[in-house]
Tab-separated table of C-alpha atoms in Angstrom:
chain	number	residue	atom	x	y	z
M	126	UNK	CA	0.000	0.000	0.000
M	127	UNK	CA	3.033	2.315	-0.285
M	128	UNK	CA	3.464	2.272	3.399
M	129	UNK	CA	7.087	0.619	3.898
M	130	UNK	CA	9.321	2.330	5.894
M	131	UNK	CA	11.596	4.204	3.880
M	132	UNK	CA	15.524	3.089	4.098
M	133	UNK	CA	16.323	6.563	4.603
M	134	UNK	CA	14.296	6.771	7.695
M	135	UNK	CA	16.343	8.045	10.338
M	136	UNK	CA	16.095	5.935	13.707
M	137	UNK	CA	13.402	8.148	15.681
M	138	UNK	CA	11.292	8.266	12.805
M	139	UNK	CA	11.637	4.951	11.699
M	140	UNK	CA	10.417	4.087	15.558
M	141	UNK	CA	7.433	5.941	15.700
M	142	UNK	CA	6.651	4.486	11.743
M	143	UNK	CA	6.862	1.203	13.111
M	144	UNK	CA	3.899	2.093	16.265
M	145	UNK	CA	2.239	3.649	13.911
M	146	UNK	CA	1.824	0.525	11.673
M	147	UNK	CA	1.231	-1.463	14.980
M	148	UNK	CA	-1.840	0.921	15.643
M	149	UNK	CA	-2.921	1.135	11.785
M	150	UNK	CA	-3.049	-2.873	11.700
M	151	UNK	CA	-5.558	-3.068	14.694
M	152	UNK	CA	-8.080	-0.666	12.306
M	153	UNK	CA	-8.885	-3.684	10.370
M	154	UNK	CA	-9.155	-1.365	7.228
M	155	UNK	CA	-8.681	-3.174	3.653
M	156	UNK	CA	-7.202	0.462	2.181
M	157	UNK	CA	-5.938	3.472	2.910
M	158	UNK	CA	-8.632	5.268	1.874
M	159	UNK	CA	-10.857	3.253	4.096
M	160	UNK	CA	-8.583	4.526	7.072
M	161	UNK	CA	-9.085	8.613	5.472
M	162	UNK	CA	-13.042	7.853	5.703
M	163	UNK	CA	-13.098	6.606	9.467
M	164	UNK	CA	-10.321	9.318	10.115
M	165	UNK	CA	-12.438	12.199	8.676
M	166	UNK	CA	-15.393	11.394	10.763
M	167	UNK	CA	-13.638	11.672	14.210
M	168	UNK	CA	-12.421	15.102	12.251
M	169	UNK	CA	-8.968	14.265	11.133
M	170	UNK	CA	-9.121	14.685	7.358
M	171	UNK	CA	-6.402	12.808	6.095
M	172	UNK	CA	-6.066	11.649	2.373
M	173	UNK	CA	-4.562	8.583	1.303
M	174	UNK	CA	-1.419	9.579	0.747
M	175	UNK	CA	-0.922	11.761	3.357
M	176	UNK	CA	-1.423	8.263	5.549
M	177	UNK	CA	0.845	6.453	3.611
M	178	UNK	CA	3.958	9.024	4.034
M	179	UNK	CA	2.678	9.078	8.287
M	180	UNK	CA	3.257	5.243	7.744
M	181	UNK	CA	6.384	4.902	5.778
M	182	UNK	CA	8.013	7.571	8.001
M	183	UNK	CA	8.380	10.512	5.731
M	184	UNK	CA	6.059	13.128	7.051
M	185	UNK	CA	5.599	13.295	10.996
M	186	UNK	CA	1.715	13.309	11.643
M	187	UNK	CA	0.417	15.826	13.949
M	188	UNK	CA	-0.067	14.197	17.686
M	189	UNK	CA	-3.789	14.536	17.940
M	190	UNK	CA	-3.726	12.216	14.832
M	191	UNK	CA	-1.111	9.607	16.895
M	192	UNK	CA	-3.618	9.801	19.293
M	193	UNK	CA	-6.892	9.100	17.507
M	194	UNK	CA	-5.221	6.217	16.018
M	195	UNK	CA	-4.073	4.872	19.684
M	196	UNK	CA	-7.741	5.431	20.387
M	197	UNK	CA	-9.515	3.638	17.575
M	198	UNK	CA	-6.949	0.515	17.892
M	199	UNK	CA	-7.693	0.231	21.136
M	200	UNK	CA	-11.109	0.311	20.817
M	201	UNK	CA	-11.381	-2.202	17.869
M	202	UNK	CA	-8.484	-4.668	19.302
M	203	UNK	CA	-8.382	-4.160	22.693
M	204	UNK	CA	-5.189	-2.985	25.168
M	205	UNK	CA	-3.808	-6.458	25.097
M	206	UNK	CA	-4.051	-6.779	21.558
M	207	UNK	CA	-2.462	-3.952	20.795
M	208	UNK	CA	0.483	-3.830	23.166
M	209	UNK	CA	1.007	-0.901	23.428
M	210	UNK	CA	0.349	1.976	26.118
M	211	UNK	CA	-0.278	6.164	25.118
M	212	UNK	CA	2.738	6.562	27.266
M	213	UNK	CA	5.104	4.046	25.001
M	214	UNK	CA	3.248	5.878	22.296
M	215	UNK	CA	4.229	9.538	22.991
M	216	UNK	CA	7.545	8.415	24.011
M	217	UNK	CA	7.844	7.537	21.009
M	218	UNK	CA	6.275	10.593	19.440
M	219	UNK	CA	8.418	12.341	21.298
M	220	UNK	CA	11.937	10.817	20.126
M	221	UNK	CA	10.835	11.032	16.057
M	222	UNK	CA	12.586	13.434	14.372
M	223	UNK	CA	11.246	16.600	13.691
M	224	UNK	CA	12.020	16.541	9.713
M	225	UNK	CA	13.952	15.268	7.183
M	226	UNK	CA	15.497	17.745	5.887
M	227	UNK	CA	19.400	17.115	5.155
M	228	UNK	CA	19.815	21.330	5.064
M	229	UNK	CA	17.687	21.008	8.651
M	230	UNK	CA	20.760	20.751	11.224
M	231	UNK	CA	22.371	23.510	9.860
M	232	UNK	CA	19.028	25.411	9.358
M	233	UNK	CA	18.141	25.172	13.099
M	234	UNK	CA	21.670	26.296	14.166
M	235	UNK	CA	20.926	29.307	11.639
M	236	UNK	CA	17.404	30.195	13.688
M	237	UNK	CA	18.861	29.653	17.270
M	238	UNK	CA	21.144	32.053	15.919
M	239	UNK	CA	19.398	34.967	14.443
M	240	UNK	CA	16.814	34.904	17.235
M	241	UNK	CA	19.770	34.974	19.569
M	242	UNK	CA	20.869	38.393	17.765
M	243	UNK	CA	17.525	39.448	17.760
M	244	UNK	CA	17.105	39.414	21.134
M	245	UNK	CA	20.516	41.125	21.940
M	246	UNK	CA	19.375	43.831	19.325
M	247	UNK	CA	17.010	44.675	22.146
M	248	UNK	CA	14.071	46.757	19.833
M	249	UNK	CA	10.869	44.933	19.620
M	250	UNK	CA	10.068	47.308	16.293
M	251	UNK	CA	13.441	46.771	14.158
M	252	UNK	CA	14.101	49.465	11.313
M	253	UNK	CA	15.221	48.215	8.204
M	254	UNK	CA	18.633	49.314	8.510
M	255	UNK	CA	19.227	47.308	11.698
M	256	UNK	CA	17.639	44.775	10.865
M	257	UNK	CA	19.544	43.983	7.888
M	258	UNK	CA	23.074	43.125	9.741
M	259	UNK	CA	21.258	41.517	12.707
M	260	UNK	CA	19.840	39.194	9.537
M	261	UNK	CA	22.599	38.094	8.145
M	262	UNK	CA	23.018	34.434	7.662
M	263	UNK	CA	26.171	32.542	8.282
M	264	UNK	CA	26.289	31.200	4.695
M	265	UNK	CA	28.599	32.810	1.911
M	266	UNK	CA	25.987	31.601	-0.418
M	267	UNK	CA	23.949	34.388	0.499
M	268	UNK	CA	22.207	36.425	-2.460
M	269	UNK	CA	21.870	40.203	-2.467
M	270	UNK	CA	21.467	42.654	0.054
M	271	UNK	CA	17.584	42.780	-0.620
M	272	UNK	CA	16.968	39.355	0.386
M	273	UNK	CA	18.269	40.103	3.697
M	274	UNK	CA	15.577	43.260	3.978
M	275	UNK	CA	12.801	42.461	6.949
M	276	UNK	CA	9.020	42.972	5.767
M	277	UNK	CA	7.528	46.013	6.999
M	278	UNK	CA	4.058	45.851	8.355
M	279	UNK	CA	1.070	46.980	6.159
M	280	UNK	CA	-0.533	50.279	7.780
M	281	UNK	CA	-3.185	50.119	10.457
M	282	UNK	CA	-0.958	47.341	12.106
M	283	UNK	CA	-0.339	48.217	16.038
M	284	UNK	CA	3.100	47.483	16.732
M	285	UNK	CA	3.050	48.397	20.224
M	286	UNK	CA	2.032	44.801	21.471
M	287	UNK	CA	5.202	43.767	19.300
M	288	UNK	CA	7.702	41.690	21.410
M	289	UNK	CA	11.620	40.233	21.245
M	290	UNK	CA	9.742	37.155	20.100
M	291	UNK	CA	8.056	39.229	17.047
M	292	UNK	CA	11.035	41.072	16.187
M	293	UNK	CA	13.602	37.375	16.254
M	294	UNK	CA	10.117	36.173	13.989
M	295	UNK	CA	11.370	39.249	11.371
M	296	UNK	CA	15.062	38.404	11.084
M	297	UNK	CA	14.689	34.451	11.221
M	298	UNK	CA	12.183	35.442	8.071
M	299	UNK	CA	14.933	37.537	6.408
M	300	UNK	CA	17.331	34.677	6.815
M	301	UNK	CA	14.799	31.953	5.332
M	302	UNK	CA	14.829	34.793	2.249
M	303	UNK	CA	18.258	35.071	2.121
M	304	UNK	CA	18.902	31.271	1.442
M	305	UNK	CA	15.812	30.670	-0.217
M	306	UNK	CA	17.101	33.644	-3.035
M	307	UNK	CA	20.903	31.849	-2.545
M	308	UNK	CA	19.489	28.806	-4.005
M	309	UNK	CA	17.198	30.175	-6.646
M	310	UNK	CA	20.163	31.936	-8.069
M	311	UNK	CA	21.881	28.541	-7.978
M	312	UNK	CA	18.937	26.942	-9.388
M	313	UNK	CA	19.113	24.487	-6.708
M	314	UNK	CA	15.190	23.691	-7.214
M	315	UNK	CA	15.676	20.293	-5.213
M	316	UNK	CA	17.886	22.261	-2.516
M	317	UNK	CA	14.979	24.669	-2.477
M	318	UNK	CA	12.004	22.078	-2.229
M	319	UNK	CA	13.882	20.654	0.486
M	320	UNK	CA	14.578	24.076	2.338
M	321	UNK	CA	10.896	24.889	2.405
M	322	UNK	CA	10.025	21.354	3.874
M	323	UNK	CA	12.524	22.057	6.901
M	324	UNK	CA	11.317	25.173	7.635
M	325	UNK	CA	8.147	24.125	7.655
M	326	UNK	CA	9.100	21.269	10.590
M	327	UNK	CA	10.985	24.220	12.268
M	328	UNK	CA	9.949	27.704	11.876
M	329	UNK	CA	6.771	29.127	14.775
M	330	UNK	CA	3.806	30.344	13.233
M	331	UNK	CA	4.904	33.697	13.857
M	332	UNK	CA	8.113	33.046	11.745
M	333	UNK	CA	6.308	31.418	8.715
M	334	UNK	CA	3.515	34.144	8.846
M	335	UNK	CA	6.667	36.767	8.660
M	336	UNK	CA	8.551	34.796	6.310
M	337	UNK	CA	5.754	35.006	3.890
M	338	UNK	CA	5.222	38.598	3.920
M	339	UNK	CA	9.244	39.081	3.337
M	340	UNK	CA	8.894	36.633	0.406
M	341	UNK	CA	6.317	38.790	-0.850
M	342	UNK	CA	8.953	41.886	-0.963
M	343	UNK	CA	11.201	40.278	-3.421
M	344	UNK	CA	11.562	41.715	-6.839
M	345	UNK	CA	12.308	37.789	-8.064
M	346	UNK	CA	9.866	36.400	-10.455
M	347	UNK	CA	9.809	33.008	-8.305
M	348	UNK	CA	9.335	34.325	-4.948
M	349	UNK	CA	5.343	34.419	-4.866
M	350	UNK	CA	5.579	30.754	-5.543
M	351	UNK	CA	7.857	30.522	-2.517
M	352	UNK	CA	5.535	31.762	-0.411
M	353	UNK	CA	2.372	29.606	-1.852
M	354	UNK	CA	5.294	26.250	-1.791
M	355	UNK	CA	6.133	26.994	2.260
M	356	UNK	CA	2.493	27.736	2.427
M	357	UNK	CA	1.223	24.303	1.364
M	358	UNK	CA	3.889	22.534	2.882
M	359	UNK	CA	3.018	24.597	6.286
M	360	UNK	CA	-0.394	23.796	6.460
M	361	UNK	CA	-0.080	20.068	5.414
M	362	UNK	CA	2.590	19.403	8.032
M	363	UNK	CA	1.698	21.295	10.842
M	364	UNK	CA	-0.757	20.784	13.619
M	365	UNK	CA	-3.839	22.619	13.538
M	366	UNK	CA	-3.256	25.095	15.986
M	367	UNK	CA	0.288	26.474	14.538
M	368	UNK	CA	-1.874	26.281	11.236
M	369	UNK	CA	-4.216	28.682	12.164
M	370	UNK	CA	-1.740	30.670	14.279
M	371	UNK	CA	-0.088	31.429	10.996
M	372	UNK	CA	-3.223	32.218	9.717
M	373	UNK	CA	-3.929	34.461	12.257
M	374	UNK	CA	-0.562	36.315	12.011
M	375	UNK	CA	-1.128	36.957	7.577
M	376	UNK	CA	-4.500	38.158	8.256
M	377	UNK	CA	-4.054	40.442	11.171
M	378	UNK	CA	-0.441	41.063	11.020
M	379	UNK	CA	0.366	41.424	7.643
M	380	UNK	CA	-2.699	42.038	5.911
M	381	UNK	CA	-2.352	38.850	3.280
M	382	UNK	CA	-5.823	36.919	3.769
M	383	UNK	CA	-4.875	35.361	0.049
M	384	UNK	CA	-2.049	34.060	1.898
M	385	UNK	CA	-4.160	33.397	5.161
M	386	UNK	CA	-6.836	31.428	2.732
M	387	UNK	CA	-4.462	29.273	0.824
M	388	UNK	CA	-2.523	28.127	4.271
M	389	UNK	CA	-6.010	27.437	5.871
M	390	UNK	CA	-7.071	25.183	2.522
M	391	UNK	CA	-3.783	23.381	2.670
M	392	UNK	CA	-4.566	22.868	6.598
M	393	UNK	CA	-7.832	21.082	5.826
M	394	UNK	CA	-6.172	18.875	2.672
């Protein structure tokens, strides 16, 4: 059923694969898409495929999904039958790696990093000057000076509330830019693909909502269709919550309900 655990697995993930086809084998569904029907009606939505790559390891399913699963096997099966306790189950959970991404170690020591120099910036409301050398990424493959620029908020957006937490969201955004428009002028498309699907596993909502609105002030001909790609991928992988989160953050804090719409859809499959 296109379920195997991929070789490329890494250990966590392979782990929590092989509960998860424990739990999926006490459903007693003949097919995938049998599983996406029960699934939808306790509200998980799930299409076939997005099941398969939660089975094989590939994409980490969100944990209210882990849990509905635990739920329904042990209601059809039994504890015995199953073998399995939630508490083996989230340890589990817990140990899977968060992403794939081969880019993704050095992309997380990137974000630790500019959030560290946002916060010793010290401004909740960085100017554009500032901001620019407090975003630079540790890569020599950076692109231009304008993909390092942070978004500005669209008037009528109170920035008082703003925080150190908004302001590290900015520059962790410019840096995503940055290497995102290092690639493209590379034409690294399957370095690209696989830079959006880290982020996705790594940046808040606040980050991808900021990232989005940065990618929107690129001159490049590609970079609306980085922001719809990190878009899709964001609301497909993430848990509801950080889904609309994000949401929340294009609509009210950048003014982009296109944006806010197309994350939502992605959210719901």
């Amino acid at each position: 059923m296109g379920s195997k655990i991929g070789e490329d697995v890494p250990p966590g993930r392979r782990k929590l694969a092989g509960v998860l086809h424990v739990l999926y084998g006490q459903l007693g569904t003949v097919s995938l898409a049998g599983a996406g029907e029960l699934f939808s009606r306790w509200g998980h939505a799930k299409d076939p495929g997005q099941i398969s790559r939660y089975l094989n390891g590939k994409t980490l399913p969100p944990e209210g999904f882990v849990r509905l699963l635990f739920d329904l096997a042990v209601e059809r099966s039994g504890v015995a039958q199953v073998g399995l306790s939630w508490a083996e189950v989230q340890e589990a959970y817990a140990a899977a790696e968060r992403t794939l991404c081969k880019q993704c170690v050095r992309l997380k020591e990137e974000i630790r990093a500019l959030k560290a120099a946002a916060e010793q910036g010290g401004s909740s409301e960085p100017d554009d000057d500032a901001a620019e050398e407090r975003a630079e990424v540790p890569d020599s493959r950076v692109a231009s000076s304008d993909a390092t620029r942070l978004p500005v908020p669209r008037a009528g957006w109170d920035r008082q509330p703003a925080s150190r937490d908004a302001s590290a969201a900015y520059v962790v955004a410019s840096g995503l830019v940055a290497r995102a428009g290092a690639l493209e002028g590379q034409e690294n498309r399957p370095a690209l693909l696989e830079l959006f699907q880290g982020a996705a596993g790594l940046l808040t909502p606040e980050e991808c909502a900021a990232a989005i609105a940065a990618f929107h002030r690129q001159s490049s001909s590609d970079s609306a269709q980085f922001a719809e790609t990190l878009l899709r991928i964001y609301g497909r992988e993430r848990p509801a919550e950080d889904v609309m989160a994000a949401a929340l953050g294009l609509l009210e804090g950048h003014g982009l309900p296109s944006d806010a719409s197309v994350l939502l859809k992605a959210g719901l499959g």
